[in-house]
Short mmCIF file of N, CA and C in Angstrom, two decimals:
data_model
loop_
_atom_site.label_atom_id
_atom_site.label_comp_id
_atom_site.label_asym_id
_atom_site.label_seq_id
_atom_site.Cartn_x
_atom_site.Cartn_y
_atom_site.Cartn_z
N MET A 1 -15.36 8.98 17.06
CA MET A 1 -15.75 9.52 15.61
C MET A 1 -14.14 8.62 14.52
N GLY A 2 -13.53 9.32 15.51
CA GLY A 2 -12.34 8.47 14.19
C GLY A 2 -11.77 6.91 13.22
N TYR A 3 -13.08 6.16 14.02
CA TYR A 3 -13.36 5.60 13.82
C TYR A 3 -14.28 5.25 12.60
N ILE A 4 -14.93 5.72 12.85
CA ILE A 4 -15.90 6.11 11.58
C ILE A 4 -15.01 6.76 10.42
N LEU A 5 -14.73 7.38 10.58
CA LEU A 5 -13.57 8.27 9.85
C LEU A 5 -13.13 7.49 8.92
N LEU A 6 -12.25 6.20 9.78
CA LEU A 6 -11.12 5.87 9.31
C LEU A 6 -11.83 4.73 8.58
N ILE A 7 -13.08 4.19 8.72
CA ILE A 7 -14.02 3.12 8.07
C ILE A 7 -14.04 3.47 6.58
N LEU A 8 -14.60 5.09 6.53
CA LEU A 8 -15.22 5.51 5.41
C LEU A 8 -14.20 6.19 4.30
N GLY A 9 -12.74 5.73 6.01
CA GLY A 9 -12.21 6.91 4.13
C GLY A 9 -11.24 5.30 3.76
N ILE A 10 -11.00 3.73 4.30
CA ILE A 10 -11.13 3.17 3.04
C ILE A 10 -11.99 2.21 2.33
N ALA A 11 -13.72 2.50 2.63
CA ALA A 11 -13.90 2.39 1.74
C ALA A 11 -14.65 3.14 0.43
N LEU A 12 -13.48 4.72 0.75
CA LEU A 12 -13.86 5.07 -0.65
C LEU A 12 -12.76 5.27 -1.22
N PHE A 13 -11.26 4.70 -0.28
CA PHE A 13 -10.32 4.91 -1.96
C PHE A 13 -10.70 3.48 -1.85
N ALA A 14 -10.45 2.14 -2.07
CA ALA A 14 -10.98 0.84 -1.78
C ALA A 14 -11.92 0.36 -3.01
N GLY A 15 -13.45 1.33 -2.80
CA GLY A 15 -13.80 1.57 -3.71
C GLY A 15 -14.15 2.45 -4.62
N GLY A 16 -13.01 3.38 -4.94
CA GLY A 16 -12.61 4.12 -6.34
C GLY A 16 -12.11 3.28 -6.73
N HIS A 17 -10.98 2.31 -6.46
CA HIS A 17 -10.54 1.89 -7.04
C HIS A 17 -10.65 0.94 -7.89
N TRP A 18 -12.23 -0.16 -7.10
CA TRP A 18 -12.95 -0.60 -7.79
C TRP A 18 -13.62 -0.85 -8.66
N VAL A 19 -14.17 0.02 -8.99
CA VAL A 19 -15.20 0.63 -9.58
C VAL A 19 -14.82 0.18 -11.47
N LYS A 20 -13.75 0.26 -11.57
CA LYS A 20 -13.57 0.33 -13.14
C LYS A 20 -13.55 -1.12 -13.46
N ARG A 21 -13.22 -1.94 -12.15
CA ARG A 21 -13.47 -3.83 -12.43
C ARG A 21 -15.07 -4.08 -12.31
N LEU A 22 -15.56 -3.87 -11.36
CA LEU A 22 -16.82 -4.25 -10.72
C LEU A 22 -17.69 -3.72 -11.23
N ALA A 23 -17.62 -2.50 -11.92
CA ALA A 23 -18.48 -1.91 -12.91
C ALA A 23 -18.26 -1.11 -13.84
N PRO A 24 -17.68 -1.73 -14.98
CA PRO A 24 -16.69 -1.55 -16.11
C PRO A 24 -17.80 -1.08 -17.40
N GLU A 25 -18.30 -1.15 -17.60
CA GLU A 25 -19.23 -0.46 -18.69
C GLU A 25 -20.02 1.08 -17.72
N LYS A 26 -20.45 1.13 -16.06
CA LYS A 26 -21.04 2.10 -16.43
C LYS A 26 -19.39 3.04 -15.79
N ARG A 27 -18.80 2.59 -15.16
CA ARG A 27 -17.50 3.63 -15.25
C ARG A 27 -16.61 4.43 -16.84
N ALA A 28 -16.99 3.51 -17.86
CA ALA A 28 -16.34 3.98 -18.84
C ALA A 28 -17.48 4.64 -19.40
N ALA A 29 -19.21 3.88 -19.59
CA ALA A 29 -20.39 5.82 -19.11
C ALA A 29 -20.18 7.27 -18.71
N TRP A 30 -18.91 6.75 -18.22
CA TRP A 30 -18.76 8.05 -17.29
C TRP A 30 -17.41 9.13 -17.97
N GLY A 31 -16.95 8.39 -18.43
CA GLY A 31 -15.60 9.03 -19.55
C GLY A 31 -14.56 9.85 -19.22
N ASP A 32 -14.22 11.10 -19.21
CA ASP A 32 -12.78 11.43 -19.01
C ASP A 32 -13.64 11.90 -17.15
N LYS A 33 -14.60 12.68 -17.45
CA LYS A 33 -15.38 13.53 -16.06
C LYS A 33 -15.22 12.20 -14.65
N GLY A 34 -15.40 11.24 -14.80
CA GLY A 34 -15.57 9.99 -13.84
C GLY A 34 -14.02 9.69 -13.38
N LYS A 35 -13.37 9.69 -14.42
CA LYS A 35 -11.84 9.74 -13.92
C LYS A 35 -11.46 11.04 -13.18
N GLY A 36 -12.05 12.21 -12.81
CA GLY A 36 -12.04 13.54 -11.38
C GLY A 36 -12.52 12.69 -10.21
N ILE A 37 -13.99 12.55 -10.84
CA ILE A 37 -14.93 11.99 -9.61
C ILE A 37 -14.00 10.72 -8.70
N LEU A 38 -13.95 9.88 -9.70
CA LEU A 38 -13.09 9.01 -8.83
C LEU A 38 -12.45 9.35 -7.85
N SER A 39 -10.65 9.82 -8.66
CA SER A 39 -9.42 10.63 -7.91
C SER A 39 -9.83 11.29 -6.86
N VAL A 40 -10.87 11.91 -6.83
CA VAL A 40 -11.53 13.13 -5.66
C VAL A 40 -11.44 12.20 -4.52
N ALA A 41 -12.64 10.28 -5.10
CA ALA A 41 -12.48 10.20 -4.07
C ALA A 41 -11.45 9.52 -2.92
N MET A 42 -11.10 9.16 -4.25
CA MET A 42 -10.04 8.07 -3.94
C MET A 42 -9.41 9.33 -2.14
N LEU A 43 -8.41 10.69 -2.30
CA LEU A 43 -8.01 11.16 -2.73
C LEU A 43 -8.89 11.89 -1.28
N ALA A 44 -10.53 11.77 -0.94
CA ALA A 44 -11.07 12.13 0.43
C ALA A 44 -10.70 10.98 1.07
N GLY A 45 -11.05 9.95 0.06
CA GLY A 45 -10.29 8.24 1.30
C GLY A 45 -9.25 8.94 2.46
N VAL A 46 -8.19 9.09 1.57
CA VAL A 46 -6.61 9.28 2.19
C VAL A 46 -6.96 10.24 3.45
N VAL A 47 -7.15 11.24 2.94
CA VAL A 47 -7.80 12.38 3.95
C VAL A 47 -8.81 11.60 4.88
N LEU A 48 -10.04 11.03 4.90
CA LEU A 48 -10.72 10.34 5.81
C LEU A 48 -9.61 9.51 6.63
N MET A 49 -9.36 8.12 5.27
CA MET A 49 -7.93 7.80 6.90
C MET A 49 -6.76 8.24 7.24
N VAL A 50 -6.29 9.28 6.89
CA VAL A 50 -4.80 10.10 7.95
C VAL A 50 -5.92 10.33 9.49
N VAL A 51 -7.13 11.39 9.35
CA VAL A 51 -7.59 11.80 10.00
C VAL A 51 -8.56 11.15 10.32
N GLY A 52 -9.31 10.14 10.40
CA GLY A 52 -9.41 8.96 11.56
C GLY A 52 -9.22 8.54 12.20
N TYR A 53 -7.77 7.91 11.66
CA TYR A 53 -7.00 7.24 12.27
C TYR A 53 -6.06 8.06 13.36
N ARG A 54 -5.99 9.39 13.05
CA ARG A 54 -5.25 9.93 14.13
C ARG A 54 -6.31 10.80 15.40
N GLY A 55 -7.45 10.60 14.87
CA GLY A 55 -8.99 10.96 15.77
C GLY A 55 -8.91 9.91 16.70
N ALA A 56 -8.88 8.96 16.19
CA ALA A 56 -9.46 7.29 16.72
C ALA A 56 -8.76 7.51 17.91
N GLY A 57 -9.91 6.99 19.48
CA GLY A 57 -9.35 7.11 20.63
C GLY A 57 -8.21 5.37 20.54
N PHE A 58 -6.88 5.46 21.47
CA PHE A 58 -6.13 4.43 21.40
C PHE A 58 -7.24 3.16 22.36
N VAL A 59 -7.32 2.13 20.94
CA VAL A 59 -7.61 1.15 22.36
C VAL A 59 -6.89 -0.59 21.45
N ASN A 60 -5.96 -0.75 22.63
CA ASN A 60 -5.30 -2.62 23.05
C ASN A 60 -5.08 -3.11 22.29
N VAL A 61 -4.61 -4.26 21.66
CA VAL A 61 -5.17 -4.86 21.53
C VAL A 61 -4.72 -6.28 21.63
N TRP A 62 -3.09 -5.95 21.26
CA TRP A 62 -1.97 -6.96 21.27
C TRP A 62 -0.55 -5.52 21.55
N VAL A 63 0.36 -6.21 22.33
CA VAL A 63 1.59 -5.86 21.97
C VAL A 63 2.55 -6.99 21.61
N PRO A 64 2.66 -6.06 20.33
CA PRO A 64 3.67 -6.61 19.53
C PRO A 64 5.31 -6.60 19.77
N PRO A 65 6.10 -7.73 19.82
CA PRO A 65 7.01 -8.45 19.99
C PRO A 65 8.23 -7.01 19.75
N ALA A 66 9.31 -6.67 20.46
CA ALA A 66 10.40 -5.62 21.02
C ALA A 66 10.95 -5.88 18.90
N PHE A 67 11.65 -6.71 18.51
CA PHE A 67 11.96 -7.39 17.30
C PHE A 67 11.42 -7.49 16.29
N MET A 68 10.56 -7.69 15.92
CA MET A 68 9.33 -7.23 14.73
C MET A 68 9.29 -6.14 14.46
N THR A 69 10.40 -4.95 15.18
CA THR A 69 10.32 -3.57 13.60
C THR A 69 11.64 -3.99 13.27
N HIS A 70 12.23 -4.89 13.76
CA HIS A 70 13.87 -5.23 12.80
C HIS A 70 12.68 -5.69 11.45
N ILE A 71 11.97 -6.88 11.49
CA ILE A 71 10.89 -6.68 10.52
C ILE A 71 10.79 -6.58 9.53
N ALA A 72 9.45 -5.90 10.45
CA ALA A 72 9.01 -3.83 9.82
C ALA A 72 9.56 -3.58 8.91
N ASN A 73 10.96 -3.76 9.42
CA ASN A 73 11.64 -2.04 8.70
C ASN A 73 11.53 -2.59 7.23
N LEU A 74 12.37 -4.10 8.08
CA LEU A 74 13.00 -4.96 6.33
C LEU A 74 11.40 -4.86 5.64
N LEU A 75 10.53 -4.93 5.81
CA LEU A 75 9.10 -5.58 4.82
C LEU A 75 8.85 -3.59 4.18
N VAL A 76 9.45 -2.79 4.89
CA VAL A 76 8.88 -0.99 4.46
C VAL A 76 9.89 -1.25 3.43
N LEU A 77 11.44 -2.16 3.59
CA LEU A 77 12.16 -1.67 2.62
C LEU A 77 11.57 -2.22 0.73
N ILE A 78 11.51 -3.63 1.51
CA ILE A 78 11.31 -4.59 0.48
C ILE A 78 9.57 -3.80 -0.33
N GLY A 79 8.87 -3.09 0.38
CA GLY A 79 7.40 -2.60 -0.12
C GLY A 79 7.96 -1.48 -0.94
N PHE A 80 8.49 -0.68 -1.02
CA PHE A 80 9.24 0.77 -1.64
C PHE A 80 9.79 0.42 -2.52
N TRP A 81 10.80 -1.31 -2.61
CA TRP A 81 11.21 -1.76 -3.72
C TRP A 81 10.23 -2.18 -4.80
N PHE A 82 9.48 -2.93 -4.24
CA PHE A 82 8.57 -3.30 -5.72
C PHE A 82 7.69 -1.42 -6.39
N PHE A 83 7.70 -0.74 -5.34
CA PHE A 83 6.64 0.11 -6.14
C PHE A 83 7.77 0.67 -7.46
N ALA A 84 8.93 1.08 -6.76
CA ALA A 84 10.43 1.47 -7.95
C ALA A 84 10.01 0.43 -8.95
N LEU A 85 9.92 -0.92 -8.63
CA LEU A 85 10.05 -2.14 -10.00
C LEU A 85 8.98 -2.01 -10.18
N SER A 86 8.06 -1.44 -10.89
CA SER A 86 6.60 -1.10 -11.50
C SER A 86 7.35 0.09 -11.96
N ASN A 87 7.99 0.44 -11.97
CA ASN A 87 8.38 2.17 -13.47
C ASN A 87 10.07 1.18 -13.44
N ILE A 88 10.69 0.70 -13.11
CA ILE A 88 12.02 0.93 -13.01
C ILE A 88 12.26 -1.20 -13.29
N ASN A 89 12.33 -1.47 -14.57
CA ASN A 89 12.20 -2.94 -14.83
C ASN A 89 13.59 -3.72 -14.82
N GLY A 90 13.42 -4.36 -13.28
CA GLY A 90 14.61 -5.58 -12.81
C GLY A 90 14.10 -6.44 -13.73
N THR A 91 14.43 -7.76 -12.96
CA THR A 91 14.17 -9.17 -13.00
C THR A 91 13.20 -9.34 -12.50
N MET A 92 13.16 -9.01 -11.38
CA MET A 92 11.39 -9.03 -10.20
C MET A 92 10.29 -8.14 -10.96
N ALA A 93 10.99 -7.54 -11.49
CA ALA A 93 9.28 -6.91 -12.31
C ALA A 93 9.09 -7.91 -13.45
N ALA A 94 9.89 -9.05 -14.02
CA ALA A 94 9.05 -9.56 -14.90
C ALA A 94 9.13 -11.41 -14.18
N ARG A 95 8.48 -11.08 -12.74
CA ARG A 95 8.30 -12.53 -12.11
C ARG A 95 7.03 -11.95 -11.01
N VAL A 96 7.25 -10.49 -10.77
CA VAL A 96 5.99 -10.17 -10.56
C VAL A 96 4.92 -9.03 -11.01
N ARG A 97 4.04 -9.76 -11.00
CA ARG A 97 2.91 -9.46 -11.81
C ARG A 97 2.48 -7.59 -11.20
N HIS A 98 1.72 -7.91 -9.73
CA HIS A 98 0.99 -6.46 -9.30
C HIS A 98 1.99 -5.80 -8.46
N LYS A 99 3.38 -5.35 -8.92
CA LYS A 99 4.71 -4.70 -8.52
C LYS A 99 3.88 -3.87 -7.19
N GLN A 100 3.05 -2.92 -7.54
CA GLN A 100 2.69 -1.58 -6.55
C GLN A 100 1.85 -2.49 -5.42
N LEU A 101 1.31 -3.06 -5.67
CA LEU A 101 -0.22 -3.79 -5.13
C LEU A 101 1.14 -4.73 -3.59
N THR A 102 1.74 -4.90 -4.45
CA THR A 102 3.53 -6.12 -3.75
C THR A 102 3.17 -5.71 -2.12
N GLY A 103 3.67 -3.98 -3.25
CA GLY A 103 4.75 -3.45 -2.28
C GLY A 103 3.37 -3.61 -0.41
N VAL A 104 2.23 -2.40 -1.18
CA VAL A 104 1.21 -2.75 -0.39
C VAL A 104 0.61 -2.98 0.35
N LYS A 105 1.06 -4.67 -0.29
CA LYS A 105 0.97 -5.43 1.28
C LYS A 105 1.89 -6.03 1.45
N SER A 106 3.27 -5.81 1.45
CA SER A 106 4.00 -6.04 2.68
C SER A 106 4.13 -4.70 3.42
N TRP A 107 4.08 -3.64 2.70
CA TRP A 107 4.10 -2.17 3.82
C TRP A 107 3.29 -2.41 5.28
N ALA A 108 1.81 -3.29 4.61
CA ALA A 108 0.75 -3.07 5.43
C ALA A 108 0.93 -4.24 6.27
N VAL A 109 1.64 -5.99 6.09
CA VAL A 109 2.21 -5.86 6.88
C VAL A 109 2.67 -6.45 7.80
N ALA A 110 3.82 -5.61 7.05
CA ALA A 110 4.86 -4.83 8.26
C ALA A 110 4.30 -3.53 9.54
N HIS A 111 3.21 -3.06 9.43
CA HIS A 111 2.68 -2.38 10.43
C HIS A 111 1.46 -2.76 11.17
N LEU A 112 1.05 -4.04 10.88
CA LEU A 112 0.71 -4.69 11.19
C LEU A 112 1.69 -5.64 12.13
N LEU A 113 2.80 -5.63 12.25
CA LEU A 113 3.27 -6.66 12.88
C LEU A 113 3.77 -5.53 13.91
N VAL A 114 3.81 -3.98 13.83
CA VAL A 114 4.23 -3.68 14.95
C VAL A 114 3.20 -2.60 15.39
N ASN A 115 2.55 -2.66 15.25
CA ASN A 115 1.29 -2.44 15.65
C ASN A 115 0.01 -2.54 16.01
N GLY A 116 0.03 -3.05 17.94
CA GLY A 116 -1.03 -4.01 17.93
C GLY A 116 -2.67 -3.15 18.27
N ASP A 117 -2.60 -1.45 18.47
CA ASP A 117 -3.93 -1.14 18.31
C ASP A 117 -4.66 -1.58 17.32
N LEU A 118 -6.34 -0.84 17.59
CA LEU A 118 -6.95 -1.26 17.34
C LEU A 118 -7.14 -0.89 15.96
N ALA A 119 -7.18 0.94 15.56
CA ALA A 119 -7.01 1.97 14.59
C ALA A 119 -5.95 1.48 13.45
N SER A 120 -4.53 0.81 13.82
CA SER A 120 -3.78 0.22 13.15
C SER A 120 -4.26 -0.59 12.34
N ILE A 121 -5.34 -1.96 12.80
CA ILE A 121 -5.14 -2.96 12.41
C ILE A 121 -6.44 -2.28 11.99
N ILE A 122 -7.50 -1.92 11.46
CA ILE A 122 -8.85 -1.17 11.27
C ILE A 122 -7.83 -0.70 9.58
N LEU A 123 -6.40 -0.27 9.98
CA LEU A 123 -6.06 1.00 8.85
C LEU A 123 -5.04 -0.31 7.97
N PHE A 124 -4.43 -0.70 8.73
CA PHE A 124 -3.12 -1.46 7.88
C PHE A 124 -3.28 -3.10 7.75
N GLY A 125 -4.81 -3.37 7.86
CA GLY A 125 -5.93 -3.93 7.86
C GLY A 125 -6.64 -4.49 6.74
N GLY A 126 -7.35 -3.01 6.58
CA GLY A 126 -8.15 -2.84 5.19
C GLY A 126 -6.89 -2.41 4.54
N MET A 127 -5.92 -1.80 4.27
CA MET A 127 -5.26 -1.45 3.40
C MET A 127 -4.54 -3.24 2.51
N LEU A 128 -3.93 -4.64 3.97
CA LEU A 128 -3.38 -5.35 2.95
C LEU A 128 -5.37 -6.08 2.70
N ALA A 129 -6.30 -5.90 2.89
CA ALA A 129 -7.69 -6.54 2.15
C ALA A 129 -8.21 -5.95 1.46
N TRP A 130 -7.59 -4.50 0.88
CA TRP A 130 -7.75 -3.75 -0.49
C TRP A 130 -6.78 -4.27 -1.58
N ALA A 131 -5.27 -4.42 -1.48
CA ALA A 131 -4.54 -5.17 -2.17
C ALA A 131 -4.61 -6.36 -2.61
N VAL A 132 -5.09 -7.15 -1.71
CA VAL A 132 -5.46 -8.18 -1.74
C VAL A 132 -6.11 -8.90 -2.56
N VAL A 133 -7.55 -8.02 -2.41
CA VAL A 133 -8.73 -8.11 -3.50
C VAL A 133 -8.99 -7.33 -4.53
N SER A 134 -7.75 -6.78 -4.54
CA SER A 134 -7.36 -5.96 -6.18
C SER A 134 -6.92 -6.75 -7.59
N VAL A 135 -5.78 -7.65 -6.57
CA VAL A 135 -5.36 -8.35 -7.19
C VAL A 135 -6.32 -9.73 -7.96
N ILE A 136 -6.58 -9.94 -7.35
CA ILE A 136 -8.04 -10.94 -7.38
C ILE A 136 -9.00 -10.60 -8.66
N LEU A 137 -9.23 -9.15 -8.87
CA LEU A 137 -10.04 -8.21 -9.11
C LEU A 137 -9.38 -8.09 -10.95
N ILE A 138 -7.50 -7.81 -10.74
CA ILE A 138 -7.22 -7.78 -12.25
C ILE A 138 -6.93 -8.92 -12.71
N ASN A 139 -6.40 -9.94 -12.24
CA ASN A 139 -6.69 -11.37 -12.31
C ASN A 139 -7.55 -12.06 -12.93
N LYS A 140 -8.89 -11.48 -12.00
CA LYS A 140 -9.93 -12.07 -12.83
C LYS A 140 -10.50 -11.47 -14.30
N ALA A 141 -10.19 -10.16 -14.82
CA ALA A 141 -10.97 -8.81 -15.30
C ALA A 141 -9.45 -9.50 -16.65
N GLN A 142 -8.10 -9.89 -16.26
CA GLN A 142 -7.07 -9.88 -16.80
C GLN A 142 -6.44 -11.03 -17.17
N PRO A 143 -7.10 -12.28 -17.36
CA PRO A 143 -5.96 -12.89 -16.61
C PRO A 143 -4.52 -12.91 -17.41
N THR A 144 -4.10 -13.06 -18.78
CA THR A 144 -3.04 -13.25 -19.22
C THR A 144 -2.12 -12.17 -18.87
N TRP A 145 -0.97 -12.24 -18.61
CA TRP A 145 0.22 -10.87 -18.63
C TRP A 145 1.49 -11.28 -19.49
N GLU A 146 1.74 -9.72 -20.02
CA GLU A 146 2.34 -9.55 -20.57
C GLU A 146 3.63 -9.05 -19.84
N ARG A 147 4.51 -10.11 -19.67
CA ARG A 147 5.73 -9.37 -18.73
C ARG A 147 7.00 -9.18 -19.50
N PRO A 148 7.49 -7.73 -18.55
CA PRO A 148 8.15 -6.71 -18.75
C PRO A 148 9.38 -7.41 -19.98
N VAL A 149 9.90 -6.59 -21.23
CA VAL A 149 11.37 -7.25 -21.77
C VAL A 149 12.39 -6.23 -21.44
N GLN A 150 13.98 -6.76 -22.07
CA GLN A 150 14.85 -6.27 -21.38
C GLN A 150 14.62 -5.72 -19.98
N VAL A 151 14.92 -6.71 -19.06
CA VAL A 151 15.14 -6.50 -17.76
C VAL A 151 16.54 -6.94 -17.12
N SER A 152 16.21 -6.31 -16.13
CA SER A 152 18.39 -6.43 -15.61
C SER A 152 18.56 -6.78 -14.10
N VAL A 153 19.10 -6.95 -14.07
CA VAL A 153 20.14 -7.03 -12.88
C VAL A 153 20.01 -5.50 -12.03
N ALA A 154 21.72 -5.34 -13.07
CA ALA A 154 21.67 -3.26 -12.18
C ALA A 154 19.99 -2.66 -12.25
N LYS A 155 18.90 -3.03 -13.25
CA LYS A 155 17.97 -2.33 -12.83
C LYS A 155 17.51 -2.82 -11.97
N ASP A 156 17.45 -4.14 -11.48
CA ASP A 156 17.09 -4.57 -10.08
C ASP A 156 18.05 -3.29 -8.78
N ALA A 157 18.64 -3.64 -9.24
CA ALA A 157 19.73 -2.43 -8.03
C ALA A 157 19.27 -1.00 -7.67
N MET A 158 19.27 -1.27 -9.07
CA MET A 158 18.48 0.82 -8.98
C MET A 158 17.51 1.30 -8.61
N ALA A 159 16.11 0.44 -8.61
CA ALA A 159 14.74 -0.25 -8.39
C ALA A 159 15.56 -0.05 -6.66
N PHE A 160 16.13 -1.07 -6.37
CA PHE A 160 16.53 -0.95 -4.71
C PHE A 160 17.00 0.25 -4.63
N GLY A 161 17.79 0.83 -4.94
CA GLY A 161 18.16 2.37 -4.42
C GLY A 161 17.29 3.46 -4.95
N VAL A 162 16.49 3.42 -5.71
CA VAL A 162 15.09 4.18 -5.06
C VAL A 162 14.23 3.71 -4.37
N GLY A 163 13.47 2.98 -4.12
CA GLY A 163 13.15 2.11 -2.64
C GLY A 163 13.79 2.71 -1.69
N ALA A 164 15.66 2.97 -1.48
CA ALA A 164 15.75 2.75 -0.05
C ALA A 164 16.26 3.88 0.09
N VAL A 165 15.53 5.35 -0.45
CA VAL A 165 16.46 6.26 -0.84
C VAL A 165 14.54 7.10 -0.03
N LEU A 166 13.71 6.37 -0.75
CA LEU A 166 11.96 6.38 -0.16
C LEU A 166 12.31 6.18 0.48
N TYR A 167 12.65 4.84 1.18
CA TYR A 167 12.31 4.65 2.55
C TYR A 167 12.93 5.26 2.97
N GLY A 168 14.08 6.27 3.27
CA GLY A 168 14.88 7.32 3.91
C GLY A 168 13.92 8.46 4.67
N ILE A 169 13.79 8.84 2.97
CA ILE A 169 12.09 9.69 3.25
C ILE A 169 11.39 9.90 4.28
N VAL A 170 10.98 8.64 4.18
CA VAL A 170 9.34 8.43 4.94
C VAL A 170 10.07 8.05 6.10
N ALA A 171 10.75 7.46 6.49
CA ALA A 171 11.61 7.17 7.91
C ALA A 171 12.20 8.64 8.46
N ALA A 172 12.44 9.53 8.06
CA ALA A 172 12.50 10.37 8.77
C ALA A 172 11.30 11.03 8.69
N ILE A 173 9.79 11.36 7.78
CA ILE A 173 8.88 11.94 8.05
C ILE A 173 8.08 11.53 9.64
N HIS A 174 8.47 10.03 9.33
CA HIS A 174 7.49 9.48 10.70
C HIS A 174 9.01 9.49 12.18
N THR A 175 10.12 10.18 11.79
CA THR A 175 10.50 10.28 13.24
C THR A 175 9.81 12.03 13.81
N TRP A 176 10.36 12.60 12.34
CA TRP A 176 9.44 14.10 12.26
C TRP A 176 8.30 14.15 12.50
N LEU A 177 7.48 13.48 12.50
CA LEU A 177 5.96 13.22 13.47
C LEU A 177 5.68 12.27 14.67
N GLY A 178 7.10 11.68 15.53
CA GLY A 178 7.28 11.24 16.61
C GLY A 178 7.14 10.22 15.98
N TYR A 179 7.09 8.97 15.16
CA TYR A 179 6.89 7.78 15.14
C TYR A 179 8.50 7.64 14.63
N TYR A 180 9.49 6.98 15.69
CA TYR A 180 10.83 6.77 15.27
C TYR A 180 10.78 5.43 15.33
N PRO A 181 11.03 4.63 13.84
CA PRO A 181 10.71 3.91 13.05
C PRO A 181 11.81 2.35 13.58
N PHE A 182 12.98 2.80 13.98
CA PHE A 182 13.47 2.15 13.90
C PHE A 182 14.51 2.05 15.75
N PRO A 183 14.74 0.80 16.41
CA PRO A 183 14.80 0.33 17.50
C PRO A 183 16.15 0.76 18.14
N MET A 184 15.75 0.99 19.31
CA MET A 184 17.69 1.30 20.09
C MET A 184 18.87 0.08 20.19
#
């Protein structure tokens, strides 16, 4: 049952995000009420992903090498940095159009490198696929992009600091949940 909930959660989360791109007229007809419905669907998707992932039986697909943990931690830190860059206009913010989706891709690849079980492959592979398809859909719908102005390296550093703090908080939560993210 865990795998079904996991897949359903990914589908709800992705579908909720893609409605605007795949059926813009229908989405526009829903008005503000539609935003609420889609938000609830996406939130339900996240809940189902968590419940499904935690309830999925362990099926080992491959055993990741221990050194991948270092690479994964770096990729997660980069992912948080890109999330911060979506609100803080550093020079990287002017180079990368889809900062949050780039952050999700970095986070997903990191988790795929260190988790070789089937549930992890479905969850993190699904989130990676969602982010890649989302970039394609957005670029197709809006081929031009207005780059942020008044960017600076100082703002890059500020965004990195925010990302590092978020990374530390999430690492602490992982540790609290019993998933120690740092190698000995």
